Tab-separated table of C-alpha atoms in Angstrom:
chain	number	residue	atom	x	y	z
A	4	MET	CA	-12.245	61.639	38.111
A	5	ARG	CA	-13.029	62.764	34.574
A	6	LYS	CA	-16.011	61.045	32.975
A	7	THR	CA	-15.666	59.421	29.548
A	8	SER	CA	-18.537	59.987	27.142
A	9	PHE	CA	-20.492	57.061	25.765
A	10	SER	CA	-19.559	58.031	22.219
A	11	ALA	CA	-15.860	57.978	23.107
A	12	VAL	CA	-16.190	54.458	24.468
A	13	VAL	CA	-17.925	53.312	21.274
A	14	LEU	CA	-15.180	54.832	19.137
A	15	ALA	CA	-12.514	53.139	21.257
A	16	VAL	CA	-14.186	49.742	20.870
A	17	ILE	CA	-14.471	50.185	17.106
A	18	ALA	CA	-10.791	51.117	16.905
A	19	LEU	CA	-9.820	48.109	18.977
A	20	ALA	CA	-11.907	45.795	16.826
A	21	ALA	CA	-10.092	47.047	13.757
A	22	LEU	CA	-6.809	45.659	15.072
A	23	PRO	CA	-6.026	42.188	13.593
A	24	GLY	CA	-7.186	39.499	16.001
A	25	ALA	CA	-7.762	41.988	18.804
A	26	LEU	CA	-11.096	40.576	19.888
A	27	ALA	CA	-10.314	36.937	18.969
A	28	SER	CA	-10.123	34.449	21.784
A	29	PRO	CA	-6.737	32.856	22.562
A	30	ALA	CA	-8.029	29.468	21.304
A	31	THR	CA	-9.141	30.955	17.974
A	32	ARG	CA	-5.969	33.005	17.567
A	33	ALA	CA	-3.707	29.993	18.119
A	34	ALA	CA	-5.730	27.401	16.212
A	35	ASP	CA	-3.885	25.411	13.545
A	36	PRO	CA	-5.621	24.543	10.255
A	37	GLY	CA	-8.214	21.791	10.588
A	38	ILE	CA	-9.358	22.845	14.047
A	39	THR	CA	-12.639	24.613	14.731
A	40	SER	CA	-14.551	25.031	17.958
A	41	THR	CA	-16.523	21.879	17.145
A	42	THR	CA	-14.417	19.736	14.777
A	43	ILE	CA	-10.995	18.247	14.086
A	44	LEU	CA	-10.285	17.308	10.466
A	45	LEU	CA	-7.960	14.378	9.825
A	46	GLY	CA	-7.074	13.467	6.250
A	47	GLY	CA	-5.500	10.411	4.690
A	48	THR	CA	-5.435	8.065	1.737
A	49	ALA	CA	-6.267	4.397	1.354
A	50	PRO	CA	-6.234	1.893	-1.518
A	51	LEU	CA	-9.969	1.614	-2.045
A	52	THR	CA	-9.158	0.219	-5.491
A	53	GLY	CA	-6.086	-1.327	-7.105
A	54	PRO	CA	-3.685	-4.141	-6.148
A	55	ALA	CA	-3.919	-3.480	-2.391
A	56	ALA	CA	-7.680	-2.871	-2.173
A	57	ALA	CA	-7.922	-5.538	0.555
A	58	TYR	CA	-6.552	-2.878	2.904
A	59	ALA	CA	-9.495	-0.508	2.366
A	60	SER	CA	-10.946	-1.903	5.593
A	61	VAL	CA	-8.136	-0.255	7.595
A	62	ALA	CA	-9.594	3.185	6.863
A	63	ARG	CA	-13.153	1.903	7.235
A	64	GLY	CA	-12.448	0.495	10.700
A	65	ALA	CA	-10.815	3.736	11.839
A	66	LYS	CA	-13.732	5.827	10.615
A	67	ALA	CA	-16.247	3.549	12.342
A	68	TYR	CA	-14.410	4.040	15.631
A	69	PHE	CA	-14.284	7.825	15.214
A	70	ASP	CA	-18.004	7.853	14.384
A	71	SER	CA	-18.727	5.941	17.592
A	72	VAL	CA	-16.732	8.489	19.602
A	73	ASN	CA	-18.461	11.388	17.849
A	74	ALA	CA	-21.846	9.917	18.738
A	75	LYS	CA	-20.871	10.341	22.388
A	76	GLY	CA	-19.842	13.964	21.948
A	77	GLY	CA	-16.355	13.600	20.478
A	78	VAL	CA	-13.201	14.707	22.280
A	79	ALA	CA	-13.151	17.879	24.385
A	80	GLY	CA	-16.282	19.068	22.631
A	81	ARG	CA	-14.948	18.445	19.126
A	82	LYS	CA	-15.974	15.726	16.688
A	83	ILE	CA	-13.282	14.011	14.634
A	84	GLN	CA	-13.919	14.231	10.910
A	85	TYR	CA	-11.849	11.657	9.026
A	86	LYS	CA	-11.693	12.209	5.281
A	87	TYR	CA	-9.799	9.629	3.260
A	88	LEU	CA	-9.282	9.517	-0.496
A	89	ASP	CA	-8.602	6.594	-2.818
A	90	ASP	CA	-4.983	6.579	-3.991
A	91	GLY	CA	-5.093	3.104	-5.541
A	92	TYR	CA	-1.780	2.290	-3.787
A	93	ASP	CA	-0.117	4.610	-6.304
A	94	PRO	CA	2.444	7.049	-4.789
A	95	ALA	CA	1.824	9.659	-7.498
A	96	GLN	CA	-1.880	9.697	-6.655
A	97	THR	CA	-1.050	9.796	-2.938
A	98	VAL	CA	0.953	12.982	-3.452
A	99	GLN	CA	-1.916	14.607	-5.343
A	100	ASP	CA	-4.531	13.526	-2.784
A	101	THR	CA	-2.412	14.609	0.167
A	102	ARG	CA	-1.842	18.055	-1.290
A	103	GLN	CA	-5.598	18.404	-1.724
A	104	LEU	CA	-6.229	17.363	1.873
A	105	VAL	CA	-3.615	19.803	3.193
A	106	GLU	CA	-3.944	22.783	0.885
A	107	GLN	CA	-7.642	22.741	0.018
A	108	ASP	CA	-9.339	20.855	2.825
A	109	LYS	CA	-6.936	22.219	5.481
A	110	ALA	CA	-6.539	18.906	7.328
A	111	PHE	CA	-5.043	19.204	10.805
A	112	ALA	CA	-2.977	16.057	10.244
A	113	ILE	CA	-2.488	13.288	7.695
A	114	PHE	CA	-3.560	10.132	9.453
A	115	ASN	CA	-3.356	6.398	8.744
A	116	THR	CA	-2.232	6.662	5.101
A	117	LEU	CA	-1.600	3.082	4.019
A	118	GLY	CA	1.467	1.702	2.300
A	119	THR	CA	5.234	2.054	2.508
A	120	GLU	CA	5.969	3.671	-0.822
A	121	VAL	CA	2.952	5.980	-0.626
A	122	ASN	CA	3.977	7.229	2.829
A	123	LEU	CA	7.537	7.765	1.658
A	124	SER	CA	6.226	9.796	-1.276
A	125	ILE	CA	4.628	12.417	1.006
A	126	ARG	CA	6.998	12.396	3.970
A	127	ASP	CA	9.316	15.185	2.797
A	128	TYR	CA	6.383	17.424	1.896
A	129	LEU	CA	4.617	16.945	5.232
A	130	ASN	CA	7.764	17.451	7.287
A	131	ALA	CA	8.747	20.565	5.313
A	132	HIS	CA	5.350	22.078	6.163
A	133	LYS	CA	5.323	20.765	9.754
A	134	ILE	CA	2.159	18.741	9.254
A	135	PRO	CA	1.809	15.558	11.350
A	136	GLN	CA	2.091	12.318	9.405
A	137	LEU	CA	0.364	10.452	12.195
A	138	PHE	CA	0.493	6.672	12.520
A	139	ALA	CA	1.535	5.922	8.943
A	140	ALA	CA	0.055	2.503	8.158
A	141	SER	CA	3.332	0.844	7.291
A	142	GLY	CA	5.959	-1.071	9.211
A	143	ALA	CA	8.840	0.462	7.274
A	144	THR	CA	11.657	0.767	9.790
A	145	THR	CA	12.505	4.305	8.706
A	146	PHE	CA	9.251	5.656	10.156
A	147	GLY	CA	10.413	4.805	13.666
A	148	ARG	CA	14.172	5.039	13.255
A	149	ASP	CA	14.638	8.379	11.495
A	150	VAL	CA	12.901	10.615	14.017
A	151	ALA	CA	15.638	13.262	13.996
A	152	GLN	CA	15.354	13.759	10.244
A	153	TYR	CA	11.560	13.425	10.075
A	154	PRO	CA	10.134	14.641	13.395
A	155	TRP	CA	6.606	15.029	11.989
A	156	THR	CA	6.303	11.358	10.955
A	157	ILE	CA	5.483	8.338	13.111
A	158	GLY	CA	4.311	4.818	12.298
A	159	PHE	CA	2.265	2.439	14.429
A	160	GLN	CA	2.693	-1.282	13.734
A	161	PRO	CA	5.875	-3.297	14.439
A	162	SER	CA	8.699	-2.512	12.045
A	163	TYR	CA	9.157	-4.873	9.111
A	164	GLN	CA	12.793	-5.393	9.996
A	165	ALA	CA	11.812	-6.429	13.518
A	166	GLU	CA	9.098	-8.729	12.175
A	167	GLY	CA	11.515	-10.316	9.709
A	168	TRP	CA	14.064	-10.741	12.509
A	169	VAL	CA	11.520	-12.541	14.712
A	170	LEU	CA	10.569	-14.906	11.871
A	171	GLY	CA	14.237	-15.569	11.150
A	172	GLN	CA	14.945	-16.212	14.832
A	173	TYR	CA	12.017	-18.625	14.975
A	174	LEU	CA	13.472	-20.687	12.119
A	175	ALA	CA	16.985	-20.451	13.552
A	176	LYS	CA	15.738	-21.856	16.864
A	177	THR	CA	13.473	-24.580	15.439
A	178	LYS	CA	15.371	-25.801	12.361
A	179	LYS	CA	18.904	-27.168	12.481
A	180	ARG	CA	19.281	-26.470	8.795
A	181	GLY	CA	17.123	-25.604	5.841
A	182	LYS	CA	16.886	-23.840	2.504
A	183	VAL	CA	14.572	-20.844	2.222
A	184	GLY	CA	13.017	-19.379	-0.907
A	185	VAL	CA	11.665	-15.832	-0.476
A	186	LEU	CA	9.006	-14.004	-2.457
A	187	PHE	CA	9.166	-10.281	-1.724
A	188	GLN	CA	7.667	-7.056	-3.014
A	189	ASN	CA	10.379	-5.095	-4.787
A	190	ASP	CA	10.237	-1.961	-2.666
A	191	ASP	CA	11.181	-0.759	0.811
A	192	TYR	CA	8.429	-2.885	2.375
A	193	GLY	CA	9.651	-6.189	0.943
A	194	LYS	CA	13.326	-5.333	1.286
A	195	ASP	CA	12.857	-4.337	4.937
A	196	LEU	CA	11.296	-7.705	5.745
A	197	LEU	CA	13.961	-9.601	3.828
A	198	GLY	CA	16.787	-7.701	5.509
A	199	GLY	CA	15.434	-8.337	9.006
A	200	PHE	CA	14.758	-11.983	8.119
A	201	LYS	CA	18.349	-12.565	7.023
A	202	ARG	CA	19.639	-10.991	10.232
A	203	GLY	CA	17.427	-13.289	12.251
A	204	LEU	CA	18.926	-16.290	10.448
A	205	GLN	CA	22.536	-15.271	11.047
A	206	SER	CA	24.780	-17.948	12.554
A	207	SER	CA	22.145	-20.625	11.952
A	208	GLY	CA	21.997	-23.583	9.595
A	209	VAL	CA	19.015	-22.059	7.776
A	210	LYS	CA	19.974	-20.147	4.642
A	211	VAL	CA	18.170	-18.103	2.009
A	212	VAL	CA	19.012	-19.880	-1.258
A	213	ALA	CA	16.694	-17.914	-3.549
A	214	ALA	CA	14.855	-14.588	-3.374
A	215	GLN	CA	12.405	-13.550	-6.079
A	216	PRO	CA	11.121	-9.956	-6.263
A	217	TYR	CA	7.847	-8.887	-7.860
A	218	GLU	CA	6.541	-5.467	-8.842
A	219	VAL	CA	3.339	-4.168	-7.317
A	220	THR	CA	2.063	-3.556	-10.847
A	221	ALA	CA	2.552	-7.217	-11.852
A	222	SER	CA	-0.461	-9.317	-12.805
A	223	ASP	CA	0.713	-12.393	-10.938
A	224	VAL	CA	3.721	-14.096	-9.319
A	225	SER	CA	3.480	-17.514	-10.977
A	226	SER	CA	6.966	-17.349	-12.536
A	227	GLN	CA	8.540	-16.294	-9.244
A	228	VAL	CA	6.925	-19.160	-7.361
A	229	ALA	CA	8.063	-21.639	-10.034
A	230	LYS	CA	11.658	-20.400	-9.727
A	231	LEU	CA	11.548	-20.694	-5.939
A	232	LYS	CA	10.273	-24.260	-6.183
A	233	ALA	CA	13.102	-25.034	-8.616
A	234	SER	CA	15.617	-23.828	-6.007
A	235	HIS	CA	14.712	-26.922	-3.923
A	236	ALA	CA	13.863	-24.721	-0.948
A	237	GLY	CA	12.013	-26.540	1.793
A	238	ILE	CA	10.844	-23.294	3.418
A	239	PHE	CA	8.826	-20.610	1.634
A	240	ALA	CA	8.822	-17.051	3.050
A	241	ILE	CA	6.046	-14.837	1.682
A	242	PHE	CA	6.718	-11.116	2.078
A	243	ALA	CA	3.851	-9.902	-0.079
A	244	THR	CA	0.574	-7.995	0.121
A	245	PRO	CA	-2.703	-9.994	0.199
A	246	LYS	CA	-3.335	-10.275	-3.563
A	247	PHE	CA	0.105	-11.718	-4.232
A	248	ALA	CA	0.257	-13.750	-1.030
A	249	ILE	CA	-2.934	-15.550	-2.050
A	250	GLN	CA	-1.459	-16.160	-5.491
A	251	ALA	CA	1.735	-17.527	-3.924
A	252	TYR	CA	-0.229	-20.152	-1.985
A	253	VAL	CA	-2.365	-21.045	-4.998
A	254	PHE	CA	0.562	-21.407	-7.409
A	255	ALA	CA	2.621	-23.408	-4.896
A	256	ASN	CA	-0.294	-25.798	-4.521
A	257	ARG	CA	-0.731	-26.143	-8.290
A	258	LEU	CA	2.954	-26.961	-8.651
A	259	GLY	CA	2.700	-29.629	-5.956
A	260	TRP	CA	5.200	-27.736	-3.813
A	261	ARG	CA	4.722	-28.393	-0.090
A	262	PRO	CA	7.292	-26.279	1.777
A	263	ALA	CA	6.972	-25.035	5.334
A	264	VAL	CA	5.601	-21.496	4.980
A	265	ILE	CA	6.408	-18.234	6.768
A	266	ASP	CA	4.021	-15.370	6.051
A	267	ASN	CA	4.230	-11.674	6.905
A	268	ALA	CA	1.630	-10.134	9.202
A	269	VAL	CA	0.078	-7.778	6.663
A	270	SER	CA	-1.123	-10.762	4.618
A	271	ALA	CA	-1.849	-13.151	7.459
A	272	ALA	CA	-5.337	-11.982	8.431
A	273	SER	CA	-7.743	-14.898	8.853
A	274	ASN	CA	-9.963	-13.674	6.020
A	275	ILE	CA	-6.973	-13.663	3.649
A	276	MET	CA	-5.826	-17.106	4.773
A	277	LEU	CA	-9.292	-18.525	4.194
A	278	LEU	CA	-9.258	-17.176	0.642
A	279	ALA	CA	-5.804	-18.665	0.076
A	280	SER	CA	-6.960	-22.059	1.377
A	281	GLU	CA	-9.489	-22.296	-1.477
A	282	GLY	CA	-12.187	-23.790	0.672
A	283	GLY	CA	-9.767	-26.128	2.407
A	284	LYS	CA	-8.488	-27.602	-0.859
A	285	ASN	CA	-5.123	-25.839	-0.750
A	286	LYS	CA	-2.894	-27.844	1.579
A	287	ALA	CA	0.028	-25.458	1.065
A	288	VAL	CA	-1.603	-23.106	3.571
A	289	GLU	CA	-1.655	-25.573	6.453
A	290	GLY	CA	1.049	-25.024	9.068
A	291	THR	CA	1.921	-21.466	7.990
A	292	VAL	CA	3.623	-19.442	10.745
A	293	ALA	CA	3.192	-15.671	11.087
A	294	LEU	CA	3.537	-12.888	13.658
A	295	ASN	CA	0.435	-11.197	15.079
A	296	PHE	CA	-0.365	-8.304	17.409
A	297	LEU	CA	-4.141	-7.885	16.922
A	298	LYS	CA	-7.143	-9.665	18.391
A	299	ASP	CA	-8.800	-11.764	15.690
A	300	PRO	CA	-12.611	-11.430	15.774
A	301	THR	CA	-12.952	-14.958	14.334
A	302	ASP	CA	-10.946	-16.489	17.192
A	303	GLU	CA	-13.121	-18.189	19.811
A	304	ARG	CA	-10.689	-17.018	22.507
A	305	TRP	CA	-12.008	-13.484	22.129
A	306	LYS	CA	-15.706	-14.291	21.874
A	307	LYS	CA	-16.440	-12.697	25.272
A	308	ASP	CA	-13.529	-10.257	25.256
A	309	PRO	CA	-14.704	-6.665	25.974
A	310	GLY	CA	-12.524	-5.245	23.223
A	311	VAL	CA	-13.833	-7.596	20.549
A	312	ARG	CA	-17.395	-7.079	21.751
A	313	THR	CA	-16.866	-3.330	21.402
A	314	TYR	CA	-15.426	-3.885	17.943
A	315	ARG	CA	-18.428	-5.920	16.812
A	316	ALA	CA	-20.899	-3.414	18.266
A	317	ILE	CA	-19.191	-0.497	16.508
A	318	MET	CA	-19.028	-2.366	13.204
A	319	SER	CA	-22.705	-3.286	13.317
A	320	LYS	CA	-23.729	0.321	13.899
A	321	TYR	CA	-21.184	2.405	12.013
A	322	ALA	CA	-19.952	0.091	9.228
A	323	LYS	CA	-23.112	-1.676	8.218
A	324	GLY	CA	-22.615	-4.262	5.510
A	325	ALA	CA	-18.852	-4.538	6.047
A	326	ASN	CA	-17.240	-7.899	6.767
A	327	VAL	CA	-16.957	-7.989	10.548
A	328	ASN	CA	-14.492	-10.898	10.296
A	329	ASP	CA	-12.004	-8.785	8.355
A	330	VAL	CA	-9.095	-8.323	10.765
A	331	TYR	CA	-7.903	-5.186	8.972
A	332	HIS	CA	-10.933	-3.416	10.472
A	333	VAL	CA	-9.491	-4.257	13.894
A	334	TYR	CA	-6.202	-2.603	12.963
A	335	GLY	CA	-8.091	0.525	11.920
A	336	MET	CA	-9.891	0.641	15.245
A	337	ALA	CA	-6.680	0.078	17.211
A	338	VAL	CA	-4.976	3.056	15.591
A	339	ALA	CA	-8.108	5.236	15.880
A	340	TYR	CA	-8.405	4.356	19.580
A	341	GLU	CA	-4.838	5.516	20.152
A	342	THR	CA	-5.497	8.712	18.209
A	343	VAL	CA	-8.530	9.544	20.343
A	344	SER	CA	-6.376	8.973	23.425
A	345	LEU	CA	-3.852	11.485	22.043
A	346	PHE	CA	-6.511	14.138	21.535
A	347	LYS	CA	-7.818	13.574	25.057
A	348	ARG	CA	-4.325	14.313	26.338
A	349	LEU	CA	-4.123	17.450	24.168
A	350	GLY	CA	-7.163	18.984	25.842
A	351	ALA	CA	-9.155	22.003	24.701
A	352	ASN	CA	-6.542	23.633	22.455
A	353	PRO	CA	-4.879	20.993	20.245
A	354	THR	CA	-1.967	22.040	18.058
A	355	ARG	CA	0.017	20.137	15.464
A	356	ALA	CA	3.187	20.479	17.496
A	357	GLY	CA	1.385	19.316	20.620
A	358	LEU	CA	0.008	16.291	18.778
A	359	MET	CA	3.466	15.136	17.733
A	360	ALA	CA	4.872	15.773	21.211
A	361	LYS	CA	2.204	13.506	22.702
A	362	ALA	CA	2.776	10.904	19.975
A	363	ARG	CA	6.436	10.818	21.063
A	364	SER	CA	5.452	10.008	24.644
A	365	LEU	CA	2.922	7.195	24.355
A	366	ASN	CA	2.419	4.761	27.204
A	367	ASP	CA	-0.701	2.651	26.729
A	368	PRO	CA	-0.528	-0.943	27.996
A	369	SER	CA	-4.177	-1.721	27.345
A	370	ASN	CA	-5.337	-0.847	23.841
A	371	PRO	CA	-8.470	-3.068	23.731
A	372	PHE	CA	-7.879	-4.197	20.151
A	373	LEU	CA	-4.314	-5.461	20.668
A	374	LEU	CA	-3.257	-8.787	22.139
A	375	PRO	CA	-2.877	-8.817	25.938
A	376	GLY	CA	0.665	-7.911	26.942
A	377	ILE	CA	1.298	-5.726	23.903
A	378	ALA	CA	1.824	-2.070	24.775
A	379	VAL	CA	1.793	1.089	22.685
A	380	LYS	CA	4.799	3.019	23.895
A	381	THR	CA	7.237	5.656	22.663
A	382	GLY	CA	9.804	7.881	24.336
A	383	PRO	CA	13.256	9.426	23.939
A	384	GLY	CA	15.136	7.312	21.410
A	385	ASP	CA	12.108	5.101	20.800
A	386	GLY	CA	10.015	5.992	17.761
A	387	PHE	CA	8.248	2.642	17.403
A	388	PRO	CA	4.773	2.578	19.053
A	389	ILE	CA	4.436	-1.230	18.865
A	390	GLN	CA	7.473	-3.490	19.208
A	391	GLN	CA	5.851	-6.755	20.195
A	392	GLY	CA	3.972	-9.670	18.681
A	393	GLN	CA	3.092	-13.320	19.114
A	394	LEU	CA	3.758	-16.168	16.722
A	395	GLN	CA	0.822	-18.179	15.459
A	396	ARG	CA	0.333	-21.277	13.297
A	397	TRP	CA	-2.471	-21.815	10.776
A	398	THR	CA	-4.135	-25.068	11.798
A	399	LYS	CA	-7.368	-26.482	10.386
A	400	GLY	CA	-8.768	-23.187	9.197
A	401	ARG	CA	-7.776	-20.920	12.094
A	402	TRP	CA	-4.763	-19.379	13.774
A	403	ALA	CA	-3.368	-21.049	16.886
A	404	PRO	CA	-0.951	-18.884	18.931
A	405	PHE	CA	2.130	-20.442	20.441
A	406	GLY	CA	4.976	-19.257	22.648
A	407	GLY	CA	5.085	-15.968	24.495
A	408	ILE	CA	5.268	-12.349	23.390
A	409	TRP	CA	8.293	-11.479	21.300
A	410	THR	CA	9.906	-8.065	21.752
A	411	SER	CA	12.507	-6.392	19.573
A	412	LYS	CA	13.892	-2.944	20.364
A	413	LYS	CA	17.038	-3.232	18.288
A	414	LEU	CA	15.536	-2.939	14.838
């Protein structure tokens, strides 16, 4: 056998090293942007300021959960970095921020961006570039229904159409007849709720007799509430974000209007209801019915619940100074928990395509931050992770659940 000189071996190694990626490991060679050997970068936007600033706690809760996981070593040796920017609930700013997160920061995925219109504003861009729009914080029905057209986008919470349908069905089953006045945000969010609500009322004696839209840029909804009162509606449906939902209760009370009230889930957190009740002086709040899917940290039922105890422990350590009774923090943790579960399933070499494939095959019956009996599940033909909820009634300063778990797979 002919011997190879040492110098020849050295030259061969140098030549091999000159080839693009020749000495790179398979994990490094295949890595998508946002992935290093020690980190995963998730990006997103949240309304830290502006008309929907009450939702800032959604991002804060998610980050606190990720920080708690990172403190234990992260996932498969990587720590999850979650960078979120303030878009002020303004779609134009969302587009600018998202481009920065993708093109400059090289985020692996856009995660938990909050708001219907803001998520719609970036959906085409993210899908065109095959970047996961993971767990968009909106119940817009399109995020679960239009999987074929937008395979890189998935929501998380129950769809607004399904929620509206459940609320309509509740009235149809409990009221022989009635007139409903609806306040709704004049965008896909409000229209989705209103459309589902009307379908839920079909073939019943309960009818929508007035519907007043408002713009997210409006200062208040006093004129809309006055017009709804003038319609002689005995039922008031509030399909509005927290700022305007609180105003709706306050103005109804000032006008001496005492309808039965239906509220949408995104404005029905206990902390928002307490603000709307004006220290117990606002009687218009009493008896409100809404749909819920999260454990409420102010509810005595969950005082010893392991999930709520975990929530409180994480908040005290990783979100110091934040309002632990703010239920939107719980939502943030619920979606972060599910995201960590996805990355555990992805293993040592996560890819964007792999992330979306796992997001399309969820099957988690025990997310600790969701109500018992509510599962996170997706599959072929099912793009809605959560399709369940429980009705609750606001009674003497707290929510009281009633009935069983509602499920809607049709909307």
